Short mmCIF file of C-alpha atoms and ligand atoms in Angstrom, two decimals:
data_model
loop_
_atom_site.label_atom_id
_atom_site.label_comp_id
_atom_site.label_asym_id
_atom_site.label_seq_id
_atom_site.Cartn_x
_atom_site.Cartn_y
_atom_site.Cartn_z
CA MET A 1 -110.62 113.27 -198.38
CA ASP A 2 -114.19 112.63 -199.42
CA LYS A 3 -116.24 111.79 -196.35
CA GLU A 4 -119.89 112.28 -195.53
CA ARG A 5 -118.89 113.35 -192.02
CA LYS A 6 -116.64 116.33 -191.32
CA LEU A 7 -113.34 115.33 -189.74
CA LEU A 8 -112.81 116.34 -186.13
CA ILE A 9 -109.37 116.47 -184.58
CA ALA A 10 -109.21 117.16 -180.87
CA GLY A 11 -106.13 117.67 -178.73
CA ASN A 12 -106.38 116.35 -175.19
CA TRP A 13 -103.72 118.17 -173.21
CA LYS A 14 -104.43 116.20 -170.04
CA MET A 15 -102.72 117.72 -166.96
CA ASN A 16 -100.25 119.78 -169.00
CA LYS A 17 -99.59 123.46 -169.76
CA THR A 18 -99.73 126.55 -167.61
CA VAL A 19 -101.91 129.42 -168.79
CA ALA A 20 -98.87 131.08 -170.39
CA GLU A 21 -97.90 127.87 -172.21
CA ALA A 22 -101.48 127.34 -173.36
CA LEU A 23 -101.61 130.86 -174.76
CA ASP A 24 -98.32 130.43 -176.61
CA PHE A 25 -99.68 127.26 -178.17
CA VAL A 26 -103.01 128.70 -179.29
CA GLN A 27 -101.40 131.80 -180.73
CA ASP A 28 -99.32 129.53 -182.97
CA LEU A 29 -102.33 127.34 -183.71
CA ARG A 30 -104.43 130.34 -184.75
CA ARG A 31 -101.80 131.30 -187.29
CA GLU A 32 -101.20 127.78 -188.59
CA ALA A 33 -104.86 126.78 -188.75
CA THR A 34 -106.11 129.86 -190.58
CA GLY A 35 -108.09 128.81 -193.62
CA ILE A 36 -108.45 125.12 -192.67
CA LYS A 37 -112.12 124.41 -193.30
CA GLU A 38 -112.07 120.66 -193.83
CA VAL A 39 -111.51 119.79 -190.17
CA ASP A 40 -113.20 120.79 -186.94
CA ILE A 41 -110.21 121.63 -184.75
CA VAL A 42 -110.72 121.32 -180.99
CA VAL A 43 -108.31 121.93 -178.12
CA CYS A 44 -109.04 120.57 -174.64
CA PRO A 45 -106.87 122.44 -172.10
CA PRO A 46 -106.98 121.85 -168.35
CA PHE A 47 -109.81 123.77 -166.61
CA THR A 48 -107.38 126.42 -165.38
CA ALA A 49 -106.58 127.57 -168.92
CA LEU A 50 -110.12 127.50 -170.36
CA ASP A 51 -110.85 131.17 -169.74
CA GLU A 52 -107.73 132.56 -171.40
CA VAL A 53 -107.76 130.05 -174.27
CA SER A 54 -111.42 130.81 -174.87
CA LYS A 55 -110.62 134.50 -175.33
CA ALA A 56 -107.61 133.75 -177.51
CA ILE A 57 -109.59 131.66 -180.00
CA LEU A 58 -112.60 133.94 -180.26
CA ASP A 59 -113.58 134.43 -183.92
CA THR A 60 -111.31 131.65 -185.17
CA ASN A 61 -111.94 128.15 -186.56
CA ILE A 62 -110.65 126.58 -183.31
CA ARG A 63 -113.20 125.21 -180.86
CA LEU A 64 -112.84 124.66 -177.14
CA GLY A 65 -113.28 121.38 -175.28
CA ALA A 66 -112.98 120.37 -171.63
CA GLN A 67 -111.53 117.11 -170.36
CA ASN A 68 -114.25 116.18 -167.90
CA MET A 69 -117.30 117.54 -166.07
CA SER A 70 -119.65 116.60 -163.26
CA GLU A 71 -122.90 114.74 -163.83
CA HIS A 72 -124.52 117.23 -161.41
CA GLN A 73 -125.77 120.71 -162.22
CA GLY A 74 -124.49 122.25 -159.01
CA GLY A 75 -124.43 121.94 -155.24
CA ALA A 76 -122.27 120.34 -152.58
CA TYR A 77 -119.76 118.50 -154.80
CA THR A 78 -116.38 119.81 -153.73
CA GLY A 79 -113.85 120.05 -156.52
CA GLU A 80 -116.34 119.39 -159.30
CA ILE A 81 -117.18 121.53 -162.33
CA SER A 82 -120.60 121.58 -163.99
CA ALA A 83 -121.60 121.78 -167.64
CA GLY A 84 -123.10 125.22 -166.98
CA MET A 85 -119.76 126.47 -165.67
CA LEU A 86 -118.01 125.22 -168.80
CA LYS A 87 -120.55 127.04 -170.96
CA GLU A 88 -119.44 130.31 -169.37
CA PHE A 89 -116.15 129.89 -171.23
CA SER A 90 -117.82 129.01 -174.54
CA VAL A 91 -116.78 125.37 -174.24
CA ARG A 92 -118.47 123.33 -177.01
CA PHE A 93 -117.12 119.81 -176.42
CA VAL A 94 -116.34 117.73 -173.36
CA ILE A 95 -114.34 114.51 -173.21
CA LEU A 96 -116.16 111.92 -171.09
CA GLY A 97 -115.04 108.53 -169.84
CA HIS A 98 -111.41 108.80 -170.93
CA SER A 99 -109.63 105.57 -170.05
CA GLU A 100 -107.47 107.42 -167.54
CA ARG A 101 -110.62 108.50 -165.68
CA ARG A 102 -112.10 105.03 -165.97
CA GLN A 103 -108.86 103.66 -164.49
CA TYR A 104 -107.84 106.23 -161.85
CA GLN A 105 -111.22 107.72 -160.90
CA LYS A 106 -113.09 104.44 -161.36
CA GLU A 107 -115.62 106.01 -163.71
CA THR A 108 -118.26 103.55 -164.84
CA ASP A 109 -120.39 103.39 -167.98
CA ALA A 110 -123.44 104.34 -165.89
CA LEU A 111 -121.70 107.49 -164.61
CA ILE A 112 -120.53 108.40 -168.10
CA ALA A 113 -124.12 108.08 -169.36
CA LYS A 114 -125.28 110.52 -166.66
CA LYS A 115 -122.52 112.94 -167.62
CA ALA A 116 -123.44 112.66 -171.31
CA LEU A 117 -127.05 113.55 -170.51
CA ALA A 118 -125.92 116.49 -168.37
CA ALA A 119 -123.64 117.67 -171.19
CA HIS A 120 -126.49 117.62 -173.70
CA ALA A 121 -128.80 119.40 -171.27
CA ALA A 122 -126.31 122.29 -171.43
CA SER A 123 -125.82 121.97 -175.22
CA LEU A 124 -122.28 120.64 -174.89
CA LYS A 125 -121.21 117.88 -177.27
CA PRO A 126 -119.75 114.92 -175.37
CA ILE A 127 -116.79 113.03 -176.80
CA ILE A 128 -117.51 109.65 -175.24
CA CYS A 129 -114.42 107.44 -174.95
CA ILE A 130 -114.45 103.67 -175.13
CA GLY A 131 -111.80 101.04 -175.78
CA GLU A 132 -110.51 97.66 -174.78
CA SER A 133 -107.43 96.83 -172.69
CA LEU A 134 -104.57 94.72 -174.01
CA ALA A 135 -105.75 91.72 -171.97
CA GLU A 136 -109.24 92.07 -173.44
CA ARG A 137 -107.92 92.28 -177.00
CA GLU A 138 -105.70 89.26 -176.45
CA ALA A 139 -108.63 87.34 -174.97
CA GLY A 140 -110.59 88.03 -178.17
CA ILE A 141 -113.33 89.99 -176.39
CA THR A 142 -112.79 93.43 -177.94
CA GLU A 143 -116.27 93.57 -179.50
CA LYS A 144 -117.93 92.33 -176.34
CA VAL A 145 -116.22 95.08 -174.34
CA LEU A 146 -117.09 97.79 -176.87
CA ASP A 147 -120.70 96.58 -176.97
CA ARG A 148 -120.95 96.75 -173.17
CA GLN A 149 -119.33 100.20 -173.02
CA LEU A 150 -121.55 101.59 -175.77
CA ASN A 151 -124.78 100.22 -174.33
CA GLY A 152 -123.83 101.50 -170.87
CA SER A 153 -122.34 104.90 -171.74
CA LEU A 154 -125.02 105.86 -174.26
CA ALA A 155 -127.96 104.75 -172.10
CA GLY A 156 -130.82 107.24 -172.07
CA LEU A 157 -129.60 109.44 -174.92
CA THR A 158 -132.21 110.37 -177.52
CA LYS A 159 -131.48 109.85 -181.20
CA GLU A 160 -130.98 113.60 -181.62
CA GLN A 161 -128.51 113.69 -178.72
CA MET A 162 -126.63 110.68 -180.06
CA GLN A 163 -126.25 112.28 -183.45
CA GLU A 164 -124.75 115.36 -181.81
CA SER A 165 -122.36 113.28 -179.72
CA VAL A 166 -118.93 112.02 -180.74
CA VAL A 167 -117.51 108.60 -179.89
CA ALA A 168 -113.76 108.13 -179.51
CA TYR A 169 -112.45 104.61 -179.93
CA GLU A 170 -109.26 104.50 -177.90
CA PRO A 171 -107.73 101.08 -177.37
CA VAL A 172 -106.16 101.40 -173.93
CA TRP A 173 -103.01 99.58 -175.06
CA ALA A 174 -102.37 102.29 -177.65
CA ILE A 175 -102.74 105.34 -175.39
CA GLY A 176 -99.47 107.04 -174.58
CA THR A 177 -97.56 103.86 -175.40
CA GLY A 178 -96.36 104.69 -178.91
CA LYS A 179 -98.21 101.55 -180.10
CA THR A 180 -100.80 102.65 -182.65
CA ALA A 181 -103.57 100.32 -183.71
CA THR A 182 -103.08 99.42 -187.35
CA SER A 183 -105.47 101.21 -189.65
CA GLN A 184 -107.17 97.86 -190.20
CA GLN A 185 -107.62 97.28 -186.45
CA ALA A 186 -109.01 100.80 -186.06
CA GLU A 187 -111.39 100.38 -189.01
CA GLU A 188 -112.64 96.99 -187.81
CA ALA A 189 -113.36 98.29 -184.32
CA GLN A 190 -114.92 101.53 -185.54
CA ALA A 191 -117.13 99.78 -188.10
CA PHE A 192 -118.30 97.62 -185.19
CA VAL A 193 -119.00 100.76 -183.13
CA ARG A 194 -121.10 102.18 -185.97
CA ARG A 195 -123.04 98.92 -186.37
CA THR A 196 -123.69 98.83 -182.63
CA VAL A 197 -124.91 102.44 -182.61
CA ALA A 198 -127.20 101.55 -185.53
CA ALA A 199 -128.60 98.66 -183.51
CA ILE A 200 -129.16 100.79 -180.39
CA PHE A 201 -130.48 103.88 -182.24
CA ASP A 202 -130.92 103.63 -186.02
CA ASP A 203 -129.01 103.68 -189.31
CA THR A 204 -129.36 107.43 -189.83
CA VAL A 205 -127.94 108.23 -186.41
CA ALA A 206 -125.08 105.81 -186.97
CA ARG A 207 -124.33 107.19 -190.42
CA ARG A 208 -124.13 110.75 -189.07
CA LEU A 209 -122.12 109.92 -185.95
CA ARG A 210 -118.47 110.95 -185.88
CA ILE A 211 -116.20 108.24 -184.53
CA LEU A 212 -112.66 109.31 -183.66
CA TYR A 213 -109.61 107.12 -183.26
CA GLY A 214 -107.26 107.77 -180.37
CA GLY A 215 -104.01 106.11 -179.35
CA SER A 216 -100.54 107.34 -180.32
CA VAL A 217 -101.74 109.30 -183.35
CA LYS A 218 -98.83 111.20 -184.88
CA PRO A 219 -98.12 113.01 -188.16
CA SER A 220 -96.68 109.85 -189.71
CA ASN A 221 -99.77 107.67 -189.18
CA ALA A 222 -102.57 110.23 -189.40
CA ARG A 223 -103.15 110.00 -193.15
CA GLU A 224 -103.45 106.21 -193.18
CA LEU A 225 -105.78 106.17 -190.17
CA MET A 226 -108.01 108.97 -191.47
CA SER A 227 -108.36 107.27 -194.84
CA GLN A 228 -110.39 104.48 -193.24
CA SER A 229 -114.08 104.85 -193.94
CA ASP A 230 -115.22 104.69 -190.31
CA VAL A 231 -112.47 106.90 -188.90
CA ASP A 232 -113.82 110.44 -188.77
CA GLY A 233 -111.02 112.13 -186.92
CA ALA A 234 -108.68 111.72 -184.00
CA LEU A 235 -108.40 112.33 -180.29
CA VAL A 236 -104.74 113.15 -179.82
CA GLY A 237 -102.87 113.13 -176.52
CA GLY A 238 -99.08 113.46 -176.51
CA ALA A 239 -98.75 114.75 -180.06
CA SER A 240 -101.26 117.55 -179.39
CA LEU A 241 -98.89 119.25 -176.94
CA GLU A 242 -96.47 120.43 -179.62
CA ILE A 243 -97.75 122.82 -182.25
CA ARG A 244 -95.74 121.24 -185.07
CA SER A 245 -96.98 117.69 -184.53
CA PHE A 246 -100.59 118.78 -183.89
CA ILE A 247 -100.79 120.92 -187.01
CA ASP A 248 -99.07 118.24 -189.11
CA ILE A 249 -101.63 115.67 -187.94
CA ILE A 250 -104.39 118.05 -189.02
CA LYS A 251 -102.79 118.81 -192.39
CA ASN A 252 -101.94 115.17 -193.10
CA SER A 253 -105.56 114.19 -192.39
CA ILE A 254 -107.08 116.39 -195.08
C1 PEP B 301 -105.47 110.15 -175.28
O1 PEP B 301 -105.08 110.31 -174.15
O2 PEP B 301 -106.67 110.36 -175.56
C2 PEP B 301 -104.52 109.70 -176.28
C3 PEP B 301 -104.97 109.19 -177.39
O3 PEP B 301 -103.19 109.82 -175.95
P1 PEP B 301 -101.92 109.55 -176.92
O4 PEP B 301 -102.23 110.24 -178.23
O5 PEP B 301 -100.78 110.18 -176.21
O6 PEP B 301 -101.80 108.08 -177.08
#
């Protein structure tokens, strides 16, 4: 697939897999992904498996991501994990503002912006998640919601930091529901995201930015979604837990 931007496919394991299960998975992934150069492959295990997975993917084409981090550098924040701590395990990416965290942990755009700045300060690339709910789509306010989330979550980033960030468009109604956005819906929303980033930053930043689609991506819909001009990869939940479906998504996207 001929794209200016390199595809990025990230697996978000959420609160799944013991260390032993994670190691089984990455051993298979190492074998299956050998030689794939067209896609940046990222796995995002739970914190507890980062250390072992990090060692298991050393010297491979697989990169490590975390699912969250604190906006603080350190101190009295019980239960939190800082960007610096993630760096100890060679983490390169961190998912921020996933809709589950926005919903269950009440994360706001302002908090996500602070986390994104903290990630960049530690040279981690944030994967900043945005997306409308079903009610918002049905009310015809998808673009308004995306505009608000982008302006809020990207606040304070420099152009250089924005270019090194990744945005994941994940319509909430498509996450874990089996309901995928049509490729046309994904393209429309993601083209809007790129236009909005161009308006906030500039055209060059927007052109270089990778925008992922997330929401029930599976091997059977990956090719069609990835063929859209503003879809530069995928953030995959459920289908990233099984080696066969994750690798087939990657292979079908090339
Ligand atoms: C996600 O949680 O980021 C996600 C896209 O999940 P799923 O692929 O299971 O819809």
